[in-house]
Short mmCIF file of C-alpha atoms in Angstrom, two decimals:
data_model
loop_
_atom_site.label_atom_id
_atom_site.label_comp_id
_atom_site.label_asym_id
_atom_site.label_seq_id
_atom_site.Cartn_x
_atom_site.Cartn_y
_atom_site.Cartn_z
CA MET A 1 96.86 103.19 4.20
CA PRO A 2 96.36 105.30 7.36
CA GLN A 3 99.11 106.62 9.59
CA ALA A 4 101.82 104.28 10.77
CA LYS A 5 100.90 102.22 13.79
CA THR A 6 102.84 103.00 16.93
CA ASP A 7 102.46 102.07 20.55
CA ASP A 8 102.74 105.32 22.49
CA ARG A 9 101.77 104.09 25.92
CA ALA A 10 105.36 104.27 27.15
CA PRO A 11 105.54 107.88 28.40
CA PHE A 12 102.86 107.56 31.09
CA PHE A 13 103.70 103.99 32.07
CA SER A 14 107.43 104.69 32.06
CA ARG A 15 107.07 107.59 34.45
CA LEU A 16 104.75 105.75 36.80
CA LEU A 17 106.49 102.39 36.56
CA GLY A 18 109.85 104.04 37.07
CA ARG A 19 108.69 105.64 40.30
CA ARG A 20 107.19 102.39 41.58
CA LEU A 21 110.22 100.27 40.70
CA ARG A 22 112.60 102.70 42.37
CA ALA A 23 110.55 102.48 45.54
CA LEU A 24 110.14 98.72 45.32
CA SER A 25 113.81 98.08 44.56
CA ALA A 26 114.68 100.05 47.68
CA ALA A 27 112.22 97.86 49.58
CA LEU A 28 113.91 94.80 48.10
CA LEU A 29 117.27 95.91 49.47
CA ILE A 30 115.82 96.16 52.98
CA GLY A 31 114.08 92.82 52.86
CA LEU A 32 110.82 93.70 51.02
CA GLY A 33 109.48 95.27 54.17
CA GLY A 34 108.14 98.20 52.19
CA LEU A 35 106.43 96.39 49.31
CA GLY A 36 103.54 98.68 50.12
CA LEU A 37 100.66 96.29 50.23
CA SER A 38 98.88 99.60 49.67
CA GLY A 39 99.06 98.50 46.02
CA CYS A 40 96.21 96.05 46.65
CA GLU A 41 92.69 97.25 45.89
CA THR A 42 89.22 95.81 45.39
CA ALA A 43 87.83 95.85 41.86
CA PRO A 44 84.39 97.50 42.05
CA ALA A 45 82.67 95.12 39.62
CA THR A 46 83.97 91.81 40.97
CA GLY A 47 84.85 92.37 44.63
CA ARG A 48 88.13 90.66 43.83
CA THR A 49 91.33 91.92 45.47
CA ILE A 50 93.89 92.84 42.82
CA PHE A 51 97.43 94.19 42.98
CA THR A 52 97.49 97.46 41.01
CA GLY A 53 101.08 98.47 41.73
CA GLY A 54 99.80 101.80 43.00
CA LEU A 55 97.85 102.69 39.82
CA ASP A 56 94.81 104.35 41.37
CA ALA A 57 91.56 105.55 39.78
CA GLN A 58 92.93 109.04 39.13
CA ASP A 59 95.99 107.56 37.40
CA GLU A 60 93.67 105.52 35.17
CA LEU A 61 91.72 108.63 34.19
CA ALA A 62 94.97 110.46 33.42
CA LEU A 63 96.23 107.54 31.36
CA GLY A 64 93.02 107.39 29.33
CA ARG A 65 93.07 111.13 28.65
CA GLU A 66 96.72 111.05 27.59
CA GLN A 67 96.40 108.05 25.30
CA HIS A 68 93.00 108.76 23.71
CA PRO A 69 94.20 111.10 20.92
CA LYS A 70 97.15 108.82 20.20
CA MET A 71 94.93 105.75 19.91
CA VAL A 72 92.51 107.56 17.60
CA ALA A 73 95.39 108.66 15.34
CA GLN A 74 96.96 105.20 15.38
CA PHE A 75 93.81 103.52 14.12
CA GLY A 76 93.02 105.85 11.23
CA GLY A 77 91.19 108.61 13.10
CA SER A 78 87.60 108.67 14.29
CA TYR A 79 84.79 107.95 11.85
CA ASP A 80 83.18 111.19 10.72
CA ASP A 81 79.47 110.45 11.16
CA PRO A 82 78.07 112.43 14.10
CA GLU A 83 74.69 110.69 14.04
CA LEU A 84 76.18 107.19 14.10
CA ASN A 85 78.61 108.23 16.84
CA ARG A 86 75.75 109.58 18.94
CA TYR A 87 73.90 106.31 18.45
CA VAL A 88 76.86 104.16 19.56
CA THR A 89 77.40 106.48 22.52
CA SER A 90 73.75 106.16 23.55
CA VAL A 91 74.00 102.35 23.53
CA GLY A 92 77.25 102.51 25.49
CA ASN A 93 75.84 104.93 28.05
CA LEU A 94 72.79 102.72 28.58
CA LEU A 95 75.08 99.79 29.40
CA ALA A 96 77.47 101.86 31.50
CA ALA A 97 74.56 103.07 33.62
CA THR A 98 73.90 99.46 34.66
CA SER A 99 77.52 98.90 35.71
CA GLU A 100 79.13 99.25 39.13
CA GLN A 101 80.75 102.53 37.99
CA PRO A 102 77.90 104.47 36.38
CA ASP A 103 79.48 107.84 37.24
CA LEU A 104 82.72 107.16 35.38
CA PRO A 105 83.01 109.62 32.43
CA TYR A 106 82.77 106.98 29.69
CA ARG A 107 83.68 107.97 26.15
CA PHE A 108 82.74 105.82 23.14
CA THR A 109 84.54 106.26 19.81
CA ILE A 110 84.09 104.68 16.36
CA LEU A 111 87.49 104.28 14.71
CA ASP A 112 87.73 104.80 10.95
CA SER A 113 89.12 101.34 10.30
CA ASP A 114 87.62 98.43 8.40
CA ILE A 115 89.53 95.92 10.55
CA VAL A 116 87.08 94.30 12.97
CA ASN A 117 88.33 95.36 16.39
CA ALA A 118 87.32 96.72 19.80
CA PHE A 119 89.26 97.64 22.93
CA ALA A 120 89.16 99.89 25.99
CA LEU A 121 91.60 102.17 27.77
CA PRO A 122 91.53 102.81 31.52
CA GLY A 123 89.20 105.52 32.69
CA GLY A 124 86.25 104.54 30.51
CA TYR A 125 87.57 105.09 26.96
CA VAL A 126 85.93 102.45 24.74
CA TYR A 127 86.58 101.96 21.01
CA VAL A 128 84.89 99.99 18.23
CA SER A 129 85.99 99.99 14.61
CA ARG A 130 83.80 100.92 11.66
CA GLY A 131 84.37 97.39 10.35
CA LEU A 132 82.93 95.92 13.56
CA VAL A 133 79.88 98.20 13.42
CA ASN A 134 79.20 97.06 9.84
CA LEU A 135 79.65 93.38 10.70
CA ALA A 136 77.25 93.36 13.67
CA ARG A 137 73.76 92.19 12.70
CA ASP A 138 71.77 94.20 15.21
CA GLU A 139 72.00 96.59 18.13
CA ALA A 140 72.23 93.76 20.65
CA GLU A 141 75.43 92.42 19.03
CA LEU A 142 77.01 95.88 19.13
CA ALA A 143 75.87 96.20 22.75
CA GLY A 144 77.52 92.86 23.56
CA VAL A 145 80.88 94.19 22.34
CA LEU A 146 80.53 97.45 24.26
CA ALA A 147 79.41 95.63 27.41
CA HIS A 148 82.45 93.33 27.25
CA GLU A 149 84.81 96.32 26.99
CA ILE A 150 83.01 98.11 29.83
CA GLY A 151 83.60 94.91 31.83
CA HIS A 152 87.36 95.28 31.32
CA VAL A 153 87.09 98.84 32.67
CA THR A 154 84.98 98.06 35.73
CA ALA A 155 87.06 94.99 36.59
CA ARG A 156 90.13 97.26 36.44
CA HIS A 157 91.98 94.80 34.26
CA SER A 158 94.40 97.46 33.01
CA ALA A 159 95.35 98.32 36.59
CA GLU A 160 95.78 94.63 37.37
CA ARG A 161 97.93 94.17 34.29
CA TYR A 162 99.98 97.18 35.35
CA GLY A 163 100.39 95.63 38.80
CA ASN A 164 101.69 92.45 37.16
CA SER A 165 104.18 94.53 35.20
CA VAL A 166 105.39 96.10 38.45
CA LEU A 167 105.90 92.64 39.95
CA ALA A 168 107.66 91.45 36.81
CA GLY A 169 109.85 94.53 36.88
CA LEU A 170 110.61 93.98 40.54
CA ALA A 171 111.79 90.45 39.80
CA VAL A 172 114.05 91.87 37.12
CA VAL A 173 115.40 94.51 39.50
CA GLY A 174 116.12 91.74 41.99
CA ALA A 175 117.97 89.75 39.33
CA ALA A 176 119.99 92.80 38.33
CA ILE A 177 120.96 93.48 41.97
CA LEU A 178 121.93 89.85 42.55
CA THR A 179 123.92 89.49 39.31
CA GLY A 180 125.22 93.01 39.08
CA ASP A 181 124.24 93.03 35.41
CA ALA A 182 122.23 96.08 34.33
CA ASN A 183 121.43 94.42 30.98
CA VAL A 184 119.33 91.86 32.81
CA GLY A 185 117.00 94.67 33.79
CA GLN A 186 116.67 95.89 30.21
CA LEU A 187 116.04 92.46 28.73
CA GLY A 188 113.67 91.44 31.48
CA GLY A 189 111.67 94.65 31.09
CA GLN A 190 111.23 93.99 27.37
CA ALA A 191 110.17 90.41 28.02
CA ALA A 192 107.70 91.53 30.66
CA GLN A 193 106.09 94.00 28.26
CA MET A 194 105.74 91.31 25.59
CA ALA A 195 104.27 88.80 28.04
CA LEU A 196 101.68 91.29 29.26
CA ALA A 197 100.58 92.51 25.82
CA SER A 198 97.02 91.14 25.99
CA TYR A 199 94.42 90.19 28.57
CA SER A 200 94.58 86.75 30.11
CA ARG A 201 91.93 84.15 29.44
CA SER A 202 90.57 84.59 32.96
CA GLN A 203 90.30 88.35 32.45
CA GLU A 204 88.49 87.85 29.15
CA SER A 205 86.08 85.43 30.84
CA GLU A 206 85.53 87.90 33.64
CA ALA A 207 84.76 90.67 31.12
CA ASP A 208 82.30 88.31 29.39
CA LEU A 209 80.54 87.59 32.65
CA LEU A 210 80.30 91.29 33.49
CA GLY A 211 79.26 92.18 29.96
CA ILE A 212 76.42 89.68 30.05
CA ARG A 213 75.35 91.14 33.39
CA TYR A 214 75.17 94.62 31.85
CA LEU A 215 73.43 93.34 28.70
CA SER A 216 70.70 91.66 30.70
CA ARG A 217 70.25 94.62 33.06
CA ALA A 218 69.79 96.90 30.03
CA GLY A 219 67.21 94.52 28.54
CA TYR A 220 69.29 93.12 25.65
CA ASP A 221 69.38 89.49 24.59
CA PRO A 222 72.45 88.06 26.41
CA GLU A 223 72.84 85.54 23.54
CA ALA A 224 73.96 88.47 21.34
CA MET A 225 77.50 88.35 22.70
CA ALA A 226 77.92 84.71 21.67
CA SER A 227 76.23 85.22 18.29
CA PHE A 228 78.61 88.03 17.39
CA LEU A 229 81.64 85.90 18.24
CA SER A 230 80.35 83.36 15.72
CA GLN A 231 79.97 86.20 13.23
CA MET A 232 83.58 87.23 13.82
CA GLU A 233 84.82 83.68 13.29
CA SER A 234 82.99 83.49 9.94
CA ASN A 235 84.49 86.82 8.94
CA ALA A 236 88.00 85.64 9.86
CA ARG A 237 87.60 82.56 7.66
CA LEU A 238 86.49 84.75 4.75
CA GLU A 239 89.40 87.15 5.27
CA ALA A 240 91.81 84.22 5.15
CA ILE A 241 90.29 83.02 1.88
CA LEU A 242 90.46 86.50 0.35
CA ALA A 243 94.12 86.76 1.36
CA GLY A 244 94.90 83.42 -0.28
CA ASN A 245 95.49 81.68 3.07
CA PRO A 246 92.34 79.60 3.61
CA GLY A 247 93.98 77.41 6.23
CA GLN A 248 95.16 80.34 8.37
CA ALA A 249 91.94 81.96 9.55
CA ASP A 250 93.40 82.45 13.04
CA ALA A 251 95.78 85.07 11.66
CA TYR A 252 92.79 87.24 10.73
CA ASN A 253 90.84 86.76 13.94
CA ILE A 254 91.31 89.16 16.87
CA LEU A 255 89.94 86.40 19.09
CA GLN A 256 93.44 84.92 18.97
CA THR A 257 94.54 87.79 21.22
CA HIS A 258 91.14 87.84 22.98
CA PRO A 259 90.76 84.11 23.77
CA ARG A 260 86.98 83.70 23.63
CA THR A 261 84.48 81.46 21.88
CA ALA A 262 80.71 81.42 21.69
CA ASP A 263 80.62 78.37 24.00
CA ARG A 264 82.77 80.10 26.62
CA VAL A 265 80.49 83.13 26.54
CA ARG A 266 77.44 80.92 27.04
CA ASP A 267 79.21 79.33 30.00
CA ALA A 268 79.78 82.81 31.39
CA ALA A 269 76.07 83.52 31.02
CA ARG A 270 75.25 80.43 33.04
CA GLN A 271 77.79 81.42 35.70
CA ALA A 272 76.21 84.87 35.84
CA GLY A 273 72.84 83.25 36.34
CA VAL A 274 71.57 84.94 33.18
CA THR A 275 70.10 82.62 30.60
CA GLN A 276 66.93 84.52 29.77
CA VAL A 277 65.62 88.07 29.66
CA ALA A 278 61.92 88.81 29.36
CA ASN A 279 61.23 90.30 25.92
CA PRO A 280 64.94 90.76 25.13
CA MET A 281 65.94 93.55 22.74
CA ARG A 282 67.74 92.90 19.46
CA ASN A 283 66.64 96.09 17.65
CA ARG A 284 67.66 94.85 14.21
CA ASP A 285 65.55 97.22 12.09
CA ALA A 286 66.65 100.28 14.08
CA TYR A 287 70.27 99.18 13.80
CA LEU A 288 70.11 98.68 10.05
CA ARG A 289 68.61 102.13 9.61
CA ARG A 290 71.48 103.62 11.57
CA ILE A 291 74.26 101.98 9.54
CA ASP A 292 72.63 102.59 6.14
CA GLY A 293 75.20 104.60 4.16
CA THR A 294 78.19 103.75 6.36
CA ILE A 295 81.50 103.49 4.49
CA HIS A 296 82.52 99.87 3.97
CA GLY A 297 86.11 98.91 3.30
CA ASP A 298 88.71 101.65 2.91
CA SER A 299 87.86 105.30 3.41
CA PRO A 300 89.09 108.07 1.08
CA ARG A 301 91.87 109.06 3.47
CA GLN A 302 93.18 105.48 3.39
CA GLY A 303 93.00 104.94 -0.37
CA PHE A 304 91.06 102.31 -2.32
CA VAL A 305 91.87 98.87 -3.66
CA ARG A 306 90.01 98.39 -6.93
CA GLY A 307 90.91 95.08 -8.51
CA GLN A 308 94.59 95.32 -9.51
CA ARG A 309 94.76 99.05 -8.86
CA PHE A 310 95.41 101.12 -5.76
CA LEU A 311 94.08 104.68 -5.91
CA HIS A 312 94.34 107.40 -3.29
CA PRO A 313 91.79 110.19 -3.85
CA GLU A 314 93.17 112.50 -1.15
CA LEU A 315 96.90 112.15 -1.88
CA LYS A 316 96.07 111.86 -5.63
CA PHE A 317 98.17 108.98 -6.89
CA ALA A 318 97.57 105.54 -8.36
CA PHE A 319 99.46 102.42 -9.37
CA GLU A 320 98.62 98.96 -10.70
CA VAL A 321 99.95 95.50 -9.86
CA PRO A 322 100.21 92.62 -12.34
CA PRO A 323 97.51 89.95 -12.78
CA GLY A 324 97.76 87.20 -10.18
CA PHE A 325 98.71 89.56 -7.34
CA ARG A 326 96.15 90.20 -4.60
CA LEU A 327 96.22 93.73 -3.20
CA ALA A 328 95.62 94.47 0.48
CA ASN A 329 95.55 97.89 2.15
CA ARG A 330 97.32 97.53 5.51
CA PRO A 331 97.58 100.11 8.32
CA THR A 332 101.10 101.22 7.35
CA SER A 333 101.55 99.92 3.81
CA VAL A 334 99.89 98.49 0.72
CA GLN A 335 100.87 94.89 0.01
CA ALA A 336 100.37 92.65 -2.99
CA LYS A 337 101.15 88.92 -2.94
CA HIS A 338 101.45 86.35 -5.72
CA PRO A 339 101.04 82.58 -5.33
CA ASN A 340 104.58 82.07 -6.65
CA GLY A 341 106.02 83.82 -3.59
CA SER A 342 106.59 87.25 -5.14
CA MET A 343 105.46 90.29 -3.18
CA ILE A 344 105.13 94.05 -3.62
CA VAL A 345 105.18 96.40 -0.63
CA PHE A 346 104.35 100.09 -1.04
CA ASP A 347 104.64 102.80 1.60
CA MET A 348 105.45 106.48 2.01
CA ALA A 349 108.34 108.16 3.84
CA GLY A 350 108.31 111.71 5.18
CA GLY A 351 110.27 113.69 7.70
CA GLU A 352 113.63 115.43 7.59
CA ALA A 353 115.48 112.73 5.63
CA ALA A 354 112.85 112.64 2.88
CA ARG A 355 112.98 116.42 2.59
CA ARG A 356 116.75 116.89 2.76
CA TYR A 357 118.09 114.12 0.52
CA GLU A 358 117.96 113.88 -3.25
CA VAL A 359 115.99 110.73 -4.06
CA GLY A 360 119.01 108.68 -5.16
CA ASP A 361 121.02 109.69 -2.12
CA TYR A 362 118.01 108.86 0.06
CA LEU A 363 117.83 105.34 -1.39
CA ARG A 364 121.53 104.65 -0.91
CA GLY A 365 122.24 106.62 2.25
CA VAL A 366 119.04 106.28 4.28
CA TRP A 367 116.62 103.60 3.15
CA GLY A 368 119.12 101.07 1.81
CA LYS A 369 122.20 102.09 3.74
CA ASN A 370 122.58 98.68 5.46
CA ALA A 371 122.10 96.66 2.27
CA ARG A 372 124.67 95.67 -0.33
CA LEU A 373 123.08 97.45 -3.28
CA GLU A 374 123.67 96.57 -6.91
CA GLN A 375 122.44 97.94 -10.24
CA PHE A 376 121.83 101.41 -8.81
CA GLU A 377 120.18 103.71 -11.34
CA ARG A 378 118.48 107.12 -11.41
CA ILE A 379 115.35 107.13 -13.55
CA GLU A 380 112.23 109.21 -14.20
CA ILE A 381 108.67 107.93 -13.73
CA ASN A 382 105.86 109.98 -15.25
CA GLY A 383 107.68 113.24 -14.65
CA MET A 384 108.91 112.32 -11.14
CA LYS A 385 112.56 111.76 -10.26
CA ALA A 386 113.26 108.26 -8.98
CA ALA A 387 116.03 105.83 -8.15
CA THR A 388 116.25 102.06 -8.02
CA ALA A 389 118.68 99.35 -6.93
CA THR A 390 118.70 95.64 -6.15
CA THR A 391 120.08 93.44 -3.40
CA LYS A 392 120.05 89.73 -2.68
CA VAL A 393 117.93 88.29 0.14
CA ASN A 394 117.17 84.90 1.66
CA LEU A 395 113.47 84.05 1.58
CA ASN A 396 111.70 81.19 3.33
CA SER A 397 111.57 79.44 -0.05
CA GLY A 398 115.25 80.03 -0.81
CA PRO A 399 117.36 82.78 -2.40
CA GLY A 400 115.61 85.83 -3.73
CA SER A 401 116.03 89.29 -5.17
CA LEU A 402 114.86 92.55 -3.63
CA ARG A 403 114.43 95.66 -5.78
CA LEU A 404 114.10 99.02 -4.03
CA LEU A 405 112.37 101.87 -5.86
CA ALA A 406 112.15 105.40 -4.41
CA ILE A 407 110.14 108.15 -6.14
CA ARG A 408 110.15 111.84 -5.26
CA PHE A 409 106.43 112.55 -4.86
CA ALA A 410 106.49 115.86 -2.96
CA PRO A 411 109.19 118.14 -1.52
CA ASN A 412 108.96 116.38 1.84
CA GLN A 413 107.67 112.98 0.72
CA ILE A 414 109.15 109.93 -1.01
CA VAL A 415 107.08 106.94 -2.06
CA ARG A 416 108.76 103.54 -1.87
CA PHE A 417 108.22 100.18 -3.53
CA LEU A 418 109.84 96.91 -2.50
CA PHE A 419 109.66 94.15 -5.11
CA VAL A 420 110.49 90.75 -3.61
CA VAL A 421 110.96 87.87 -6.05
CA PRO A 422 112.29 84.32 -5.59
CA SER A 423 115.42 83.90 -7.71
CA ASN A 424 113.83 81.17 -9.82
CA ARG A 425 110.98 83.57 -10.78
CA LEU A 426 113.08 86.55 -11.86
CA ASP A 427 112.68 86.02 -15.60
CA GLN A 428 108.93 85.45 -15.22
CA MET A 429 108.33 88.56 -13.09
CA ASN A 430 110.76 91.06 -14.62
CA ARG A 431 108.42 92.61 -17.18
CA PRO A 432 105.22 92.65 -15.03
CA LEU A 433 107.02 94.36 -12.15
CA ARG A 434 108.61 96.87 -14.51
CA GLU A 435 105.09 97.72 -15.71
CA THR A 436 104.06 98.28 -12.07
CA THR A 437 107.04 100.62 -11.63
CA TYR A 438 105.94 102.83 -14.51
CA SER A 439 102.26 102.63 -13.60
CA PHE A 440 102.77 104.94 -10.62
CA ARG A 441 101.27 108.32 -11.52
CA ARG A 442 99.52 111.35 -10.16
CA LEU A 443 95.74 111.61 -10.35
CA SER A 444 94.11 114.70 -11.78
CA ASP A 445 91.64 116.63 -9.66
CA GLY A 446 88.81 115.25 -11.76
CA GLU A 447 90.01 111.66 -11.42
CA ALA A 448 90.39 111.99 -7.66
CA ALA A 449 86.94 113.57 -7.28
CA SER A 450 85.34 110.72 -9.23
CA LEU A 451 86.58 108.05 -6.80
CA LYS A 452 83.94 107.02 -4.27
CA PRO A 453 84.12 104.62 -1.32
CA TYR A 454 81.99 101.52 -1.00
CA ARG A 455 79.03 101.91 1.34
CA ILE A 456 76.54 99.75 3.20
CA ARG A 457 73.01 100.04 1.80
CA ILE A 458 70.01 98.35 3.38
CA HIS A 459 67.87 96.50 0.87
CA GLU A 460 64.46 94.88 1.33
CA VAL A 461 64.37 91.62 -0.58
CA ARG A 462 61.79 91.60 -3.35
CA PRO A 463 59.89 88.53 -4.63
CA GLY A 464 62.09 86.55 -7.00
CA GLU A 465 65.38 87.92 -5.66
CA SER A 466 67.93 85.44 -4.33
CA LEU A 467 71.28 85.56 -2.61
CA SER A 468 72.96 84.85 -5.95
CA SER A 469 71.12 87.58 -7.84
CA LEU A 470 71.81 90.18 -5.14
CA ALA A 471 75.44 89.09 -4.77
CA ARG A 472 76.02 89.93 -8.43
CA ARG A 473 75.47 93.59 -7.52
CA LEU A 474 78.47 93.70 -5.21
CA PRO A 475 81.42 95.71 -6.63
CA TYR A 476 83.93 92.88 -6.21
CA PRO A 477 85.49 90.58 -8.80
CA ASP A 478 85.24 87.41 -6.68
CA TYR A 479 83.64 85.63 -3.71
CA ARG A 480 80.53 87.80 -3.94
CA GLU A 481 78.12 85.30 -2.43
CA GLU A 482 80.52 84.50 0.41
CA ARG A 483 80.99 88.20 1.17
CA LEU A 484 77.25 88.84 1.22
CA ARG A 485 76.54 85.77 3.33
CA VAL A 486 79.12 86.67 6.01
CA LEU A 487 78.13 90.35 6.10
CA ASN A 488 74.55 89.36 6.88
CA GLY A 489 75.30 86.41 9.15
CA LEU A 490 73.62 83.88 6.84
CA ARG A 491 74.46 80.23 7.38
CA PRO A 492 75.63 78.06 4.45
CA GLY A 493 72.56 77.03 2.49
CA GLU A 494 70.33 79.64 4.13
CA GLY A 495 68.24 81.54 1.58
CA LEU A 496 66.42 84.86 1.57
CA GLN A 497 62.74 85.65 1.95
CA ALA A 498 60.74 88.47 0.40
CA GLY A 499 60.51 91.41 2.79
CA GLN A 500 63.74 90.49 4.58
CA LYS A 501 66.17 93.38 5.11
CA ILE A 502 69.80 92.73 4.26
CA LYS A 503 73.04 94.69 3.94
CA LEU A 504 74.39 95.25 0.44
CA ILE A 505 77.68 96.86 -0.57
CA VAL A 506 77.52 99.50 -3.30
CA GLU A 507 79.86 102.03 -4.91
CA GLU A 508 78.28 105.48 -5.07
#
């Protein structure tokens, strides 16, 4: 449960976009004569002319510098392993040196997040998550991800996307001038931002082509980019199963916002004229040595899911959800879902309101002020003052009940539970959810110190060991073989051989 996710790109873009739109709207009024075609530039990696809206290379560097600390904070901070960070940086620098912008001050960061993800900011800021590093099977697959993101940078896709936003904003300005309605400008600007939220398919294909170029120049196996996409698809299917939504794997796959498949990447390799590299590098053994001991799953600052319990060793609290609920630690909350449609959502509130209001007044006057609350009550939970109330809601399945529970955890912090239950399940869920309410407690120093994260450990298969026997070692209650198979990129039915090195997950 890291810090709340926010999109803080607005300050820089708002200032720059505001300046450009004011100039362009003036040009519109005089017949577009001044739509400074100076906004067109040539992308260094592709030779393609793109409209950047005036976002030049220095603006991109400034944008990257401004947004870097915000992005790191948004995604749980950077992963605290200097040796692993140096290793990822060395791979990234090797690839960057083969690009058309080798002198750009690239910066490579591992984010402390188990969600498999990677992205880049303008100016050479490239990010991969800890979850992605653990999922990759070798150095070449990691290099494929980094090369793709470097391709976005050298193709200047962010500048091109910004240019599109300028054009979209200009169209809105024109509509506002013609209609005389200022609201058109506001609505159009919001729509433009939503439409431009991710790279286009052509931009993703272009980044693939460039990434494969850099992979091959650096001596890596260009097939690694495609093989890791297959690995990500397998991981998305497993995540959907673990979440109880086996038919909705797309919801757990970042490729839905990065429209790429292994076949498309192989097509890009053919277009790039790269189908083979003499003695291509995969560097599997070296890679496994580097990630041995890496945290897997949630880190201590995010809290741990352990079966039906959620425990936070740094903030020192714990609670338990009833049998049948599946817990998931999300970026801004902890969620637990039941097959009958019931749900529990836990989060924490800070700031001036949490500090100033008594907990009951906070529930009624701040958190639940727009709801028609019933059954309001002040209670005490394991020595902590609390308040609770209910309200009626309409769920997708029909009418339901929502119980709000606020607990004073610290002078400036209130923890909050939402219990959502379909009306026809109220009698069934009343007692289990009451037990969850009173399960919330503080952890002692000793209890908190005893909690350890899961870690990746590299194991050499011994004679007589099988996937099943090794899977039984995993600290999970279910789907152990599936988890081990996906983590190691093993195909269904594929067995293990003595001497083979594989990734295990251990608690230590």
